[in-house]
Amino acid sequence: MEPNLEEILPSKFYERDAHDLARDLLGKVLVRVCDEATCAGRIVEVEVYGGVDDPSCHADRGYPTERTAAMFGRPGTAYVYRIYGMYDCLNVVAPPGPEGKASAILVRALEPVTGLDVMAERRGIARPLTGKTSRALLSGPGKLCQALAIDRGFDGADLQSHPLVIVDAAPVPDAEIATSPRIGLNPATCGASTYFEWRYTVATSRFLSR
DNA sequence: GTGCTGATAGTCT
DNA sequence: GACTATCAGCACG
């Protein structure tokens, strides 16, 4: 079904438990409006961070730093950080957990919807796209930020106003949602949280990060 | 298909 | 000074 790129998700959508929110973000569409084109992708993979004690969460220490301040902001805003010196990653800020611990949802992969040409150009991928190269457009947190031209300028930005919004689309049935451990965590520093199944994916999608 | 390596710079100790 | 919520490219089977 074709998403309505005008139907922006309201603040109320973000006002609930981060895990419920993460499940319901699956299937919604991230829309990036820029001069060249409107680019959009359907969310098919997310991970929850924080909300409770979670050493893998950047905000686990409980107070904001210059980098993590946005994670302590209003639900439905963006937290964008740089990783490995070269990639930016987009998170959706979620409400804090019961003990006031900050929480956010990392957007890990999207299924291309519109603006494929512009996204391919930003990613340095040759056109025309094939099945294989279209998969490479948005199948990872660093990749999707590159394709949608999302950088740390969006840190703290509201996801309910252009040029970056999340719009409504058909929900994903529970039967199609899979959970698994989060990607890239280090057991030495993250302990048991390394194995929490806090990664939510649309199991039927061929556009996942792995 | 799997697995390893290097690139790269900001953040916190 | 150590570490990192990654990716592309290459080797290998």
mmCIF file of C-alpha atoms (C1' of nucleotides) in Angstrom:
data_model
loop_
_atom_site.group_PDB
_atom_site.id
_atom_site.type_symbol
_atom_site.label_atom_id
_atom_site.label_comp_id
_atom_site.label_asym_id
_atom_site.label_seq_id
_atom_site.Cartn_x
_atom_site.Cartn_y
_atom_site.Cartn_z
ATOM 1 C CA MET A 1 0.000 0.000 0.000
ATOM 2 C CA GLU A 2 1.223 3.446 -0.933
ATOM 3 C CA PRO A 3 2.015 5.503 2.181
ATOM 4 C CA ASN A 4 0.452 8.917 2.558
ATOM 5 C CA LEU A 5 3.498 11.133 2.924
ATOM 6 C CA GLU A 6 1.396 13.797 4.617
ATOM 7 C CA GLU A 7 0.078 11.695 7.480
ATOM 8 C CA ILE A 8 2.635 12.601 10.125
ATOM 9 C CA LEU A 9 2.552 10.538 13.311
ATOM 10 C CA PRO A 10 1.382 12.740 16.231
ATOM 11 C CA SER A 11 3.215 13.229 19.554
ATOM 12 C CA LYS A 12 0.779 10.861 21.192
ATOM 13 C CA PHE A 13 2.122 7.997 19.069
ATOM 14 C CA TYR A 14 5.473 8.252 20.860
ATOM 15 C CA GLU A 15 4.073 8.410 24.407
ATOM 16 C CA ARG A 16 4.370 4.788 25.480
ATOM 17 C CA ASP A 17 6.733 2.037 26.421
ATOM 18 C CA ALA A 18 9.785 1.959 24.161
ATOM 19 C CA HIS A 19 9.270 -1.696 23.220
ATOM 20 C CA ASP A 20 5.647 -1.186 22.191
ATOM 21 C CA LEU A 21 6.755 1.891 20.308
ATOM 22 C CA ALA A 22 9.551 -0.011 18.571
ATOM 23 C CA ARG A 23 7.136 -2.696 17.330
ATOM 24 C CA ASP A 24 4.736 -0.098 16.037
ATOM 25 C CA LEU A 25 7.441 1.888 14.300
ATOM 26 C CA LEU A 26 7.948 -1.152 12.074
ATOM 27 C CA GLY A 27 6.047 -0.524 8.839
ATOM 28 C CA LYS A 28 5.960 3.265 9.330
ATOM 29 C CA VAL A 29 7.697 5.416 6.751
ATOM 30 C CA LEU A 30 10.633 7.747 7.314
ATOM 31 C CA VAL A 31 10.419 10.681 4.908
ATOM 32 C CA ARG A 32 13.242 13.052 4.066
ATOM 33 C CA VAL A 33 12.350 16.093 2.002
ATOM 34 C CA CYS A 34 15.168 17.891 0.222
ATOM 35 C CA ASP A 35 15.568 20.074 -2.829
ATOM 36 C CA GLU A 36 16.442 17.285 -5.252
ATOM 37 C CA ALA A 37 13.730 14.879 -4.227
ATOM 38 C CA THR A 38 11.612 13.439 -1.481
ATOM 39 C CA CYS A 39 13.219 10.252 -0.252
ATOM 40 C CA ALA A 40 11.396 7.725 1.891
ATOM 41 C CA GLY A 41 11.772 4.249 3.308
ATOM 42 C CA ARG A 42 9.622 1.848 5.283
ATOM 43 C CA ILE A 43 11.072 0.955 8.682
ATOM 44 C CA VAL A 44 11.832 -2.775 8.834
ATOM 45 C CA GLU A 45 14.459 -3.024 11.600
ATOM 46 C CA VAL A 46 14.903 -1.193 14.923
ATOM 47 C CA GLU A 47 16.626 -1.695 18.282
ATOM 48 C CA VAL A 48 15.639 -0.457 21.745
ATOM 49 C CA TYR A 49 18.244 1.125 24.020
ATOM 50 C CA GLY A 50 17.841 2.140 27.646
ATOM 51 C CA GLY A 51 14.641 2.719 29.613
ATOM 52 C CA VAL A 52 16.072 0.479 32.340
ATOM 53 C CA ASP A 53 19.646 -0.338 33.397
ATOM 54 C CA ASP A 54 21.335 -0.997 30.061
ATOM 55 C CA PRO A 55 25.104 -0.577 29.869
ATOM 56 C CA SER A 56 24.909 -0.614 26.069
ATOM 57 C CA CYS A 57 22.849 2.589 26.126
ATOM 58 C CA HIS A 58 24.786 5.824 25.654
ATOM 59 C CA ALA A 59 22.632 7.486 28.326
ATOM 60 C CA ASP A 60 23.028 4.743 30.939
ATOM 61 C CA ARG A 61 25.051 6.944 33.263
ATOM 62 C CA GLY A 62 21.867 8.879 33.889
ATOM 63 C CA TYR A 63 22.989 12.395 33.063
ATOM 64 C CA PRO A 64 23.295 14.033 29.661
ATOM 65 C CA THR A 65 26.641 14.723 28.047
ATOM 66 C CA GLU A 66 27.171 16.933 25.024
ATOM 67 C CA ARG A 67 26.772 13.924 22.745
ATOM 68 C CA THR A 68 23.790 12.294 24.446
ATOM 69 C CA ALA A 69 21.728 15.349 25.431
ATOM 70 C CA ALA A 70 19.115 14.736 22.721
ATOM 71 C CA MET A 71 18.333 11.322 24.183
ATOM 72 C CA PHE A 72 16.991 13.099 27.254
ATOM 73 C CA GLY A 73 14.664 15.187 25.089
ATOM 74 C CA ARG A 74 11.023 14.863 24.149
ATOM 75 C CA PRO A 75 9.754 11.539 22.728
ATOM 76 C CA GLY A 76 9.387 11.721 18.972
ATOM 77 C CA THR A 77 12.533 13.766 18.444
ATOM 78 C CA ALA A 78 15.764 12.525 16.888
ATOM 79 C CA TYR A 79 19.016 11.472 18.525
ATOM 80 C CA VAL A 80 21.800 11.329 15.939
ATOM 81 C CA TYR A 81 25.312 10.301 16.886
ATOM 82 C CA ARG A 82 28.499 9.512 15.021
ATOM 83 C CA ILE A 83 29.999 6.051 15.266
ATOM 84 C CA TYR A 84 33.417 4.725 14.249
ATOM 85 C CA GLY A 85 34.432 8.222 13.254
ATOM 86 C CA MET A 86 32.632 8.060 9.941
ATOM 87 C CA TYR A 87 28.979 7.043 10.134
ATOM 88 C CA ASP A 88 25.944 8.728 11.609
ATOM 89 C CA CYS A 89 23.100 6.741 13.190
ATOM 90 C CA LEU A 90 19.488 7.865 13.633
ATOM 91 C CA ASN A 91 17.480 7.126 16.775
ATOM 92 C CA VAL A 92 13.916 8.025 17.730
ATOM 93 C CA VAL A 93 13.726 9.288 21.307
ATOM 94 C CA ALA A 94 11.299 7.229 23.429
ATOM 95 C CA PRO A 95 9.796 8.076 26.817
ATOM 96 C CA PRO A 96 12.069 7.335 29.796
ATOM 97 C CA GLY A 97 11.568 4.084 31.680
ATOM 98 C CA PRO A 98 9.890 3.764 35.108
ATOM 99 C CA GLU A 99 13.041 4.833 36.943
ATOM 100 C CA GLY A 100 13.553 7.788 34.663
ATOM 101 C CA LYS A 101 16.243 6.184 32.517
ATOM 102 C CA ALA A 102 16.490 7.730 29.073
ATOM 103 C CA SER A 103 15.552 5.585 26.103
ATOM 104 C CA ALA A 104 15.784 5.657 22.322
ATOM 105 C CA ILE A 105 15.112 3.439 19.340
ATOM 106 C CA LEU A 106 17.864 2.963 16.772
ATOM 107 C CA VAL A 107 16.550 2.804 13.207
ATOM 108 C CA ARG A 108 18.682 0.106 11.565
ATOM 109 C CA ALA A 109 17.138 -0.580 8.172
ATOM 110 C CA LEU A 110 14.552 0.704 5.715
ATOM 111 C CA GLU A 111 12.876 -0.680 2.632
ATOM 112 C CA PRO A 112 13.149 1.849 -0.239
ATOM 113 C CA VAL A 113 9.864 3.626 -1.078
ATOM 114 C CA THR A 114 10.602 6.787 -3.057
ATOM 115 C CA GLY A 115 13.606 8.782 -4.243
ATOM 116 C CA LEU A 116 15.677 5.724 -5.109
ATOM 117 C CA ASP A 117 17.767 7.569 -7.698
ATOM 118 C CA VAL A 118 18.863 10.294 -5.310
ATOM 119 C CA MET A 119 19.531 7.795 -2.530
ATOM 120 C CA ALA A 120 21.675 5.676 -4.848
ATOM 121 C CA GLU A 121 23.660 8.718 -5.869
ATOM 122 C CA ARG A 122 24.345 9.674 -2.231
ATOM 123 C CA ARG A 123 25.427 6.101 -1.524
ATOM 124 C CA GLY A 124 27.680 5.915 -4.560
ATOM 125 C CA ILE A 125 25.714 3.027 -6.011
ATOM 126 C CA ALA A 126 25.495 2.605 -9.794
ATOM 127 C CA ARG A 127 22.175 2.880 -11.578
ATOM 128 C CA PRO A 128 19.974 1.391 -12.743
ATOM 129 C CA LEU A 129 19.506 -0.380 -9.447
ATOM 130 C CA THR A 130 19.234 -4.149 -9.394
ATOM 131 C CA GLY A 131 17.640 -6.333 -6.756
ATOM 132 C CA LYS A 132 20.977 -6.640 -5.069
ATOM 133 C CA THR A 133 22.033 -2.999 -5.176
ATOM 134 C CA SER A 134 18.622 -1.716 -4.068
ATOM 135 C CA ARG A 135 19.087 -3.879 -0.983
ATOM 136 C CA ALA A 136 22.361 -2.111 -0.272
ATOM 137 C CA LEU A 137 20.714 1.335 -0.237
ATOM 138 C CA LEU A 138 19.291 1.393 3.285
ATOM 139 C CA SER A 139 20.209 -1.908 4.972
ATOM 140 C CA GLY A 140 22.143 -0.543 7.944
ATOM 141 C CA PRO A 141 22.091 2.458 10.287
ATOM 142 C CA GLY A 142 25.083 4.144 8.646
ATOM 143 C CA LYS A 143 23.792 3.433 5.168
ATOM 144 C CA LEU A 144 20.332 4.868 5.687
ATOM 145 C CA CYS A 145 21.715 8.074 7.140
ATOM 146 C CA GLN A 146 23.980 8.442 4.133
ATOM 147 C CA ALA A 147 21.142 7.715 1.677
ATOM 148 C CA LEU A 148 18.759 10.161 3.354
ATOM 149 C CA ALA A 149 21.423 12.805 4.032
ATOM 150 C CA ILE A 150 20.827 12.626 7.779
ATOM 151 C CA ASP A 151 23.699 13.983 9.841
ATOM 152 C CA ARG A 152 24.190 15.354 13.313
ATOM 153 C CA GLY A 153 22.440 18.528 12.201
ATOM 154 C CA PHE A 154 19.273 16.546 12.905
ATOM 155 C CA ASP A 155 20.280 15.764 16.483
ATOM 156 C CA GLY A 156 17.391 16.936 18.647
ATOM 157 C CA ALA A 157 15.152 17.625 15.637
ATOM 158 C CA ASP A 158 11.409 17.085 15.787
ATOM 159 C CA LEU A 159 10.230 14.153 13.659
ATOM 160 C CA GLN A 160 6.856 15.789 13.170
ATOM 161 C CA SER A 161 7.977 18.629 10.945
ATOM 162 C CA HIS A 162 9.818 18.706 7.630
ATOM 163 C CA PRO A 163 12.395 18.113 6.324
ATOM 164 C CA LEU A 164 12.449 14.854 8.321
ATOM 165 C CA VAL A 165 9.264 13.129 9.469
ATOM 166 C CA ILE A 166 7.798 9.717 10.203
ATOM 167 C CA VAL A 167 4.404 9.107 8.614
ATOM 168 C CA ASP A 168 1.717 6.532 9.235
ATOM 169 C CA ALA A 169 1.357 3.350 7.188
ATOM 170 C CA ALA A 170 -0.231 -0.066 7.573
ATOM 171 C CA PRO A 171 0.828 -1.822 10.798
ATOM 172 C CA VAL A 172 2.926 -4.986 10.620
ATOM 173 C CA PRO A 173 1.091 -8.080 11.964
ATOM 174 C CA ASP A 174 2.660 -9.546 15.101
ATOM 175 C CA ALA A 175 3.211 -12.820 13.266
ATOM 176 C CA GLU A 176 5.663 -11.068 10.930
ATOM 177 C CA ILE A 177 7.710 -9.465 13.709
ATOM 178 C CA ALA A 178 10.834 -11.258 14.955
ATOM 179 C CA THR A 179 13.071 -10.399 17.901
ATOM 180 C CA SER A 180 16.796 -11.060 18.236
ATOM 181 C CA PRO A 181 19.847 -9.740 20.120
ATOM 182 C CA ARG A 182 21.076 -6.267 19.249
ATOM 183 C CA ILE A 183 23.907 -5.972 16.758
ATOM 184 C CA GLY A 184 27.471 -4.961 17.488
ATOM 185 C CA LEU A 185 27.465 -5.058 21.294
ATOM 186 C CA ASN A 186 30.501 -6.121 23.260
ATOM 187 C CA PRO A 187 29.852 -8.709 26.017
ATOM 188 C CA ALA A 188 32.822 -7.399 28.003
ATOM 189 C CA THR A 189 31.262 -3.981 28.440
ATOM 190 C CA CYS A 190 27.551 -4.730 27.993
ATOM 191 C CA GLY A 191 27.289 -7.872 30.117
ATOM 192 C CA ALA A 192 23.949 -9.677 30.079
ATOM 193 C CA SER A 193 22.339 -6.849 28.107
ATOM 194 C CA THR A 194 24.339 -8.041 25.106
ATOM 195 C CA TYR A 195 21.875 -10.902 24.788
ATOM 196 C CA PHE A 196 18.591 -9.055 25.394
ATOM 197 C CA GLU A 197 16.368 -9.633 22.388
ATOM 198 C CA TRP A 198 15.688 -5.970 21.819
ATOM 199 C CA ARG A 199 16.091 -5.976 18.051
ATOM 200 C CA TYR A 200 12.750 -5.973 16.258
ATOM 201 C CA THR A 201 12.554 -6.873 12.583
ATOM 202 C CA VAL A 202 9.960 -7.437 9.899
ATOM 203 C CA ALA A 203 10.921 -11.059 9.369
ATOM 204 C CA THR A 204 9.531 -11.194 5.842
ATOM 205 C CA SER A 205 11.540 -8.237 4.559
ATOM 206 C CA ARG A 206 14.535 -8.737 2.300
ATOM 207 C CA PHE A 207 15.913 -5.312 3.269
ATOM 208 C CA LEU A 208 17.260 -6.136 6.759
ATOM 209 C CA SER A 209 20.817 -5.282 7.760
ATOM 210 C CA ARG A 210 21.775 -8.948 8.003
ATOM 211 C "C1'" DG B 1 27.612 -17.951 1.289
ATOM 212 C "C1'" DT B 2 31.188 -16.749 5.713
ATOM 213 C "C1'" DG B 3 34.952 -14.178 7.884
ATOM 214 C "C1'" DC B 4 38.717 -10.809 8.429
ATOM 215 C "C1'" DT B 5 40.773 -6.118 7.988
ATOM 216 C "C1'" DG B 6 41.441 -1.288 7.684
ATOM 217 C "C1'" DA B 7 39.483 3.330 7.501
ATOM 218 C "C1'" DT B 8 38.387 7.058 10.557
ATOM 219 C "C1'" DA B 9 37.387 10.776 14.441
ATOM 220 C "C1'" DG B 10 34.634 11.784 18.375
ATOM 221 C "C1'" DT B 11 33.815 10.631 23.190
ATOM 222 C "C1'" DC B 12 34.868 9.474 27.691
ATOM 223 C "C1'" DT B 13 38.417 7.653 31.132
ATOM 224 C "C1'" DG C 1 44.855 6.168 25.481
ATOM 225 C "C1'" DA C 2 41.092 2.892 24.660
ATOM 226 C "C1'" DC C 3 36.977 2.132 22.698
ATOM 227 C "C1'" DT C 4 33.201 2.317 19.396
ATOM 228 C "C1'" DA C 5 24.959 0.743 18.414
ATOM 229 C "C1'" DT C 6 29.728 0.469 10.955
ATOM 230 C "C1'" DC C 7 30.868 -0.464 6.224
ATOM 231 C "C1'" DA C 8 33.297 -1.913 1.905
ATOM 232 C "C1'" DG C 9 36.397 -4.789 -0.042
ATOM 233 C "C1'" DC C 10 38.717 -8.744 -0.289
ATOM 234 C "C1'" DA C 11 39.859 -13.688 0.588
ATOM 235 C "C1'" DC C 12 38.215 -18.128 0.717
ATOM 236 C "C1'" DG C 13 35.166 -22.219 -0.181
#
